[in-house]
mmCIF file of N, CA and C in Angstrom:
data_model
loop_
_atom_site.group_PDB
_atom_site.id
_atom_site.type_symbol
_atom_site.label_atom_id
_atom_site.label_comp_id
_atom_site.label_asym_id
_atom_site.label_seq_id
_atom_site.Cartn_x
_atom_site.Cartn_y
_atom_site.Cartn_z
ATOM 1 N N UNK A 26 122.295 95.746 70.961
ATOM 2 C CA UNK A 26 122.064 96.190 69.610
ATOM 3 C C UNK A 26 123.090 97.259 69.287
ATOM 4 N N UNK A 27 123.623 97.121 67.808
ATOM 5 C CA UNK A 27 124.625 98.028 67.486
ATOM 6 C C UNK A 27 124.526 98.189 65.949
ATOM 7 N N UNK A 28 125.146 98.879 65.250
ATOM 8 C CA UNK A 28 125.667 99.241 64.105
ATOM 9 C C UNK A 28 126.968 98.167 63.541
ATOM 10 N N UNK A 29 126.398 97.603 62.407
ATOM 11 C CA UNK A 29 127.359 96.491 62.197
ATOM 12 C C UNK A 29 128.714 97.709 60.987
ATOM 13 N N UNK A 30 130.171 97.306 61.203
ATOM 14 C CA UNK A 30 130.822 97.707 61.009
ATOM 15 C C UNK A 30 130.824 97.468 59.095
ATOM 16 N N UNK A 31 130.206 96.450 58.324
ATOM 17 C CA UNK A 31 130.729 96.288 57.155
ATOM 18 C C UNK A 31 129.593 96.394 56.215
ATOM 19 N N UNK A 32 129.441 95.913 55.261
ATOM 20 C CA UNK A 32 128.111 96.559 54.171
ATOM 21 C C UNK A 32 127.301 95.279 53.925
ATOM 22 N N UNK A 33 125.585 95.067 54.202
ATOM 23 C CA UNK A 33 125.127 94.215 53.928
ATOM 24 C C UNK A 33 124.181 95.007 52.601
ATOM 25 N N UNK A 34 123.212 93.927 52.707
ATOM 26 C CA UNK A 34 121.675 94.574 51.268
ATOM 27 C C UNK A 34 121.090 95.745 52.215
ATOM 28 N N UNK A 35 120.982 95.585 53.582
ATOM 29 C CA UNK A 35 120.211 95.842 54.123
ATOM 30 C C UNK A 35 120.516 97.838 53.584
ATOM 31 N N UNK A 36 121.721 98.138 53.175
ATOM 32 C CA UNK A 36 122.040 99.477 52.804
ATOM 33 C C UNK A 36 120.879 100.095 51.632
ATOM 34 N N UNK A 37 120.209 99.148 51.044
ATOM 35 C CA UNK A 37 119.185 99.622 50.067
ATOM 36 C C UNK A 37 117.610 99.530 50.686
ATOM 37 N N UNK A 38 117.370 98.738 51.322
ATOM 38 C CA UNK A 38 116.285 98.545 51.751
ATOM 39 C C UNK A 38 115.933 99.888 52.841
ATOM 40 N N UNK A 39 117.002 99.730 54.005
ATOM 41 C CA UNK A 39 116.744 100.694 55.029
ATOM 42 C C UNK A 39 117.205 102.554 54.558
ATOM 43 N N UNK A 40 118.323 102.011 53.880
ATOM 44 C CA UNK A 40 119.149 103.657 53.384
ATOM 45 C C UNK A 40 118.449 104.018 51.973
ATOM 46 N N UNK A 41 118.562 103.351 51.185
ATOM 47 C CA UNK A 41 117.332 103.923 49.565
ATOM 48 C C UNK A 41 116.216 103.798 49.631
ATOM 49 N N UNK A 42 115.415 102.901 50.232
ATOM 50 C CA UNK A 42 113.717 102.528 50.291
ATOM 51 C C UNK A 42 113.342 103.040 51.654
ATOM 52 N N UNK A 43 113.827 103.645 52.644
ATOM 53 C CA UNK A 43 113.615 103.618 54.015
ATOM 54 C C UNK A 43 112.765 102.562 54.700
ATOM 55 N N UNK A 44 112.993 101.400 54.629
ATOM 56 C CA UNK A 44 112.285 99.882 54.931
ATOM 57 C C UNK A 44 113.138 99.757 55.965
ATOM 58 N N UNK A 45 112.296 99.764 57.402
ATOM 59 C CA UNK A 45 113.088 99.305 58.993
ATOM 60 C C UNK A 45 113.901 97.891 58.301
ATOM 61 N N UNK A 46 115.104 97.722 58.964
ATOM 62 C CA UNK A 46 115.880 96.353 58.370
ATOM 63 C C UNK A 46 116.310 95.862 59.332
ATOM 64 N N UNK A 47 116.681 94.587 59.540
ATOM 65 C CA UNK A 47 117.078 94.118 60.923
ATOM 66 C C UNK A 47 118.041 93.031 60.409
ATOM 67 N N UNK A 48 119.411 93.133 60.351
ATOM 68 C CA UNK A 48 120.609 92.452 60.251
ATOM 69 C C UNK A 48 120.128 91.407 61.488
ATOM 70 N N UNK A 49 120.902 89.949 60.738
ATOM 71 C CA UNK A 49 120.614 89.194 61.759
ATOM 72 C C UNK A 49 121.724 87.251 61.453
ATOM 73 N N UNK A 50 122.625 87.329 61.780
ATOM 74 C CA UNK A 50 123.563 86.568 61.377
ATOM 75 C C UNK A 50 124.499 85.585 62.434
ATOM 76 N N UNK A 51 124.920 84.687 62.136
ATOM 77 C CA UNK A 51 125.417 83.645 62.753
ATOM 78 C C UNK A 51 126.657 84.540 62.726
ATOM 79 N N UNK A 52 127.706 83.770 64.068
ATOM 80 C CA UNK A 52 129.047 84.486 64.282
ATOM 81 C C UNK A 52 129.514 85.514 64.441
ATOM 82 N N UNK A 53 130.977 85.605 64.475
ATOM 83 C CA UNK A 53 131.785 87.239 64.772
ATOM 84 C C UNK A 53 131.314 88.034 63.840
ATOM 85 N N UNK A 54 130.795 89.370 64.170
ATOM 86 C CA UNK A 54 131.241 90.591 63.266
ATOM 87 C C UNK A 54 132.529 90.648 62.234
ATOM 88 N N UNK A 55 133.381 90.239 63.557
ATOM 89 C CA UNK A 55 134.921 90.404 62.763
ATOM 90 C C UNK A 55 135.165 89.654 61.701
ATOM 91 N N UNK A 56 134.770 88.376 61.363
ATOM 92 C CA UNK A 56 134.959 87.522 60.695
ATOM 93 C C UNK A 56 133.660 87.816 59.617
ATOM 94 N N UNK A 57 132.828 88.216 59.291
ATOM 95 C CA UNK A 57 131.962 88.717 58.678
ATOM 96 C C UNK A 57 132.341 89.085 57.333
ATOM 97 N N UNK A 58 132.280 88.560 56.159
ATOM 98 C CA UNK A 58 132.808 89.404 54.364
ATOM 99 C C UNK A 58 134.134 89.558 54.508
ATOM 100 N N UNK A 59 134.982 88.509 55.024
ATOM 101 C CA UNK A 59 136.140 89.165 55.217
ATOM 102 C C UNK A 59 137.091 87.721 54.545
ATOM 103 N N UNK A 60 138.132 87.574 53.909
ATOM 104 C CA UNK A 60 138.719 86.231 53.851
ATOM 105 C C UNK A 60 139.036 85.396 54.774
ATOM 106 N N UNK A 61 139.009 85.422 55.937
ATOM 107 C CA UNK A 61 138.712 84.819 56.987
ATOM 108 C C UNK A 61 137.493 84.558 57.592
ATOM 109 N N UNK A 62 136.601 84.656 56.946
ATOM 110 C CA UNK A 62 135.347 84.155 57.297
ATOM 111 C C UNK A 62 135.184 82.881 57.813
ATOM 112 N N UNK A 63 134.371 82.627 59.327
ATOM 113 C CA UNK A 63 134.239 81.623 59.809
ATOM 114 C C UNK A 63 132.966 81.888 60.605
ATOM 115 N N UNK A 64 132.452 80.270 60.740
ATOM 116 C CA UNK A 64 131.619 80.784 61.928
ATOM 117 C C UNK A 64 131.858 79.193 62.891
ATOM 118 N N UNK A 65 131.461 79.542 64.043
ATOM 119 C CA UNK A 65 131.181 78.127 64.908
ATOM 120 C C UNK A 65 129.956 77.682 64.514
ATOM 121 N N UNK A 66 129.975 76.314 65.209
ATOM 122 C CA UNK A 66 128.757 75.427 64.678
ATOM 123 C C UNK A 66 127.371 75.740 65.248
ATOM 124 N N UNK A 67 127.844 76.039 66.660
ATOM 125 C CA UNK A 67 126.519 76.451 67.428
ATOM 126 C C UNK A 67 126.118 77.618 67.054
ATOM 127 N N UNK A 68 126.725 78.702 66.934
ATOM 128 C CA UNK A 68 126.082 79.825 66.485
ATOM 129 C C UNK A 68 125.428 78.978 64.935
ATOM 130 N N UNK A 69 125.972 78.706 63.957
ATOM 131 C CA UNK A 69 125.296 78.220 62.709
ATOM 132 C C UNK A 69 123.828 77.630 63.083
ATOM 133 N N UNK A 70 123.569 76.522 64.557
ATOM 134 C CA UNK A 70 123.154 76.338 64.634
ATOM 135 C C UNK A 70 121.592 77.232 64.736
ATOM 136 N N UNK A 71 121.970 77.655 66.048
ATOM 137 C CA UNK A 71 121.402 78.710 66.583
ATOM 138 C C UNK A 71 120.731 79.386 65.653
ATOM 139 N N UNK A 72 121.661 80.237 64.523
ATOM 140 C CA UNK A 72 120.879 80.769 63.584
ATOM 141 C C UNK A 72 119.772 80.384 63.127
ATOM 142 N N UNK A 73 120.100 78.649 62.299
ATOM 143 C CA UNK A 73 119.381 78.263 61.689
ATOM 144 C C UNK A 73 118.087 78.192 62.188
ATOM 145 N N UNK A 74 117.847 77.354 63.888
ATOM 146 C CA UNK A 74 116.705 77.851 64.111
ATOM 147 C C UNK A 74 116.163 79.316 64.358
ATOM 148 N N UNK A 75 116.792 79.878 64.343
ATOM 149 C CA UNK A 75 115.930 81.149 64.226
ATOM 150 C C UNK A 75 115.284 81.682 62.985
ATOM 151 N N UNK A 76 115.794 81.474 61.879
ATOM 152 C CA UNK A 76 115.490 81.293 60.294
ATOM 153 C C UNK A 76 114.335 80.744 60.427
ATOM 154 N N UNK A 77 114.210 78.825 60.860
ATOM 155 C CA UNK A 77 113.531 78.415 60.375
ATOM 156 C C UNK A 77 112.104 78.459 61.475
ATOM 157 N N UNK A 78 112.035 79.166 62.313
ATOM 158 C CA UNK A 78 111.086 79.962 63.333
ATOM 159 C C UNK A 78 110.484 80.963 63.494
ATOM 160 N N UNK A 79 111.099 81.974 62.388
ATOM 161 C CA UNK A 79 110.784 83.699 62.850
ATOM 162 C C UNK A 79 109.550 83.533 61.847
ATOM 163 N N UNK A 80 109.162 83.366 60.450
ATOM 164 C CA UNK A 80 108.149 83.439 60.016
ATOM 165 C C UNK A 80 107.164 82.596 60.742
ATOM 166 N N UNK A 81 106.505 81.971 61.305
ATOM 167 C CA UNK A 81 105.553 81.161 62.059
ATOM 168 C C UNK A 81 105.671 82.395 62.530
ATOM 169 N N UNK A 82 106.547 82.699 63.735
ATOM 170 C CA UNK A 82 106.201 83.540 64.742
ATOM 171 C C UNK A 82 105.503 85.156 64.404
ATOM 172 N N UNK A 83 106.352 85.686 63.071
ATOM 173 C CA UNK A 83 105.841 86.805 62.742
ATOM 174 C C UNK A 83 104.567 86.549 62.414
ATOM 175 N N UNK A 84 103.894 86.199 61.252
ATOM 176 C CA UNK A 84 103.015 85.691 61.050
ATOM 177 C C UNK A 84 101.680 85.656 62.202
ATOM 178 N N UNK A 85 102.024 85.260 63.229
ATOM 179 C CA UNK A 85 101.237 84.405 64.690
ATOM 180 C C UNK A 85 101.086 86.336 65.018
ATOM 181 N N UNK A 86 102.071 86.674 65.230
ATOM 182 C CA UNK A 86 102.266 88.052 65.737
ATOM 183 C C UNK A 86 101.353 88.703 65.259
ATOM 184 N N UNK A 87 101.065 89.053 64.164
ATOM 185 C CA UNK A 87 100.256 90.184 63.002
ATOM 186 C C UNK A 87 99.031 89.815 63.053
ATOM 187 N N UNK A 88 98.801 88.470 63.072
ATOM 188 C CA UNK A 88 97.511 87.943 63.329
ATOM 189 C C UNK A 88 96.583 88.441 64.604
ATOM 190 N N UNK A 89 97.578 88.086 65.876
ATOM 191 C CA UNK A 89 97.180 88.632 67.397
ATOM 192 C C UNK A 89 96.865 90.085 66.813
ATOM 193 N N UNK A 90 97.773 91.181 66.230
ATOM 194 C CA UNK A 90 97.298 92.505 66.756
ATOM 195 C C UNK A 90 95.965 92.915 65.414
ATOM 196 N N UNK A 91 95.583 92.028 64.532
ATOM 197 C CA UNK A 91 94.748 92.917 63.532
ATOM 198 C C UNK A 91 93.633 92.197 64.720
ATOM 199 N N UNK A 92 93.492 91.371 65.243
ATOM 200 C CA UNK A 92 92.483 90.529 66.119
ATOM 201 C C UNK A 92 91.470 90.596 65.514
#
């Protein structure tokens, strides 16, 4: 875990609203908002399931701790 080098939304949510934020993105940093933007396929991949997984899981999560 690190400090990403360039500017997402997440600057209003976590820095103006103080809302914990959690950056979370396919590919290089480096290549990130930049005109060279790229990503590989597997990371795209990768992402995607994680997108299309994390709500089930959060969800499942919140449920376990109100019990």
């Amino acid at each position: 875990m690190d400090k990403w080098t360039f500017s997402t939304n997440g600057t209003v949510t976590a820095g103006v609203y103080g809302i914990p934020t959690v950056g979370f993105g396919p590919g290089e940093e480096r290549f990130a908002h930049a005109p060279n933007e790229k990503v590989e396929i597997e990371h795209l991949v990768k992402a995607a399931a994680f997108y299309a997984t994390f709500p089930k899981t959060i969800v499942e999560l919140l449920k376990t701790r109100r019990g």
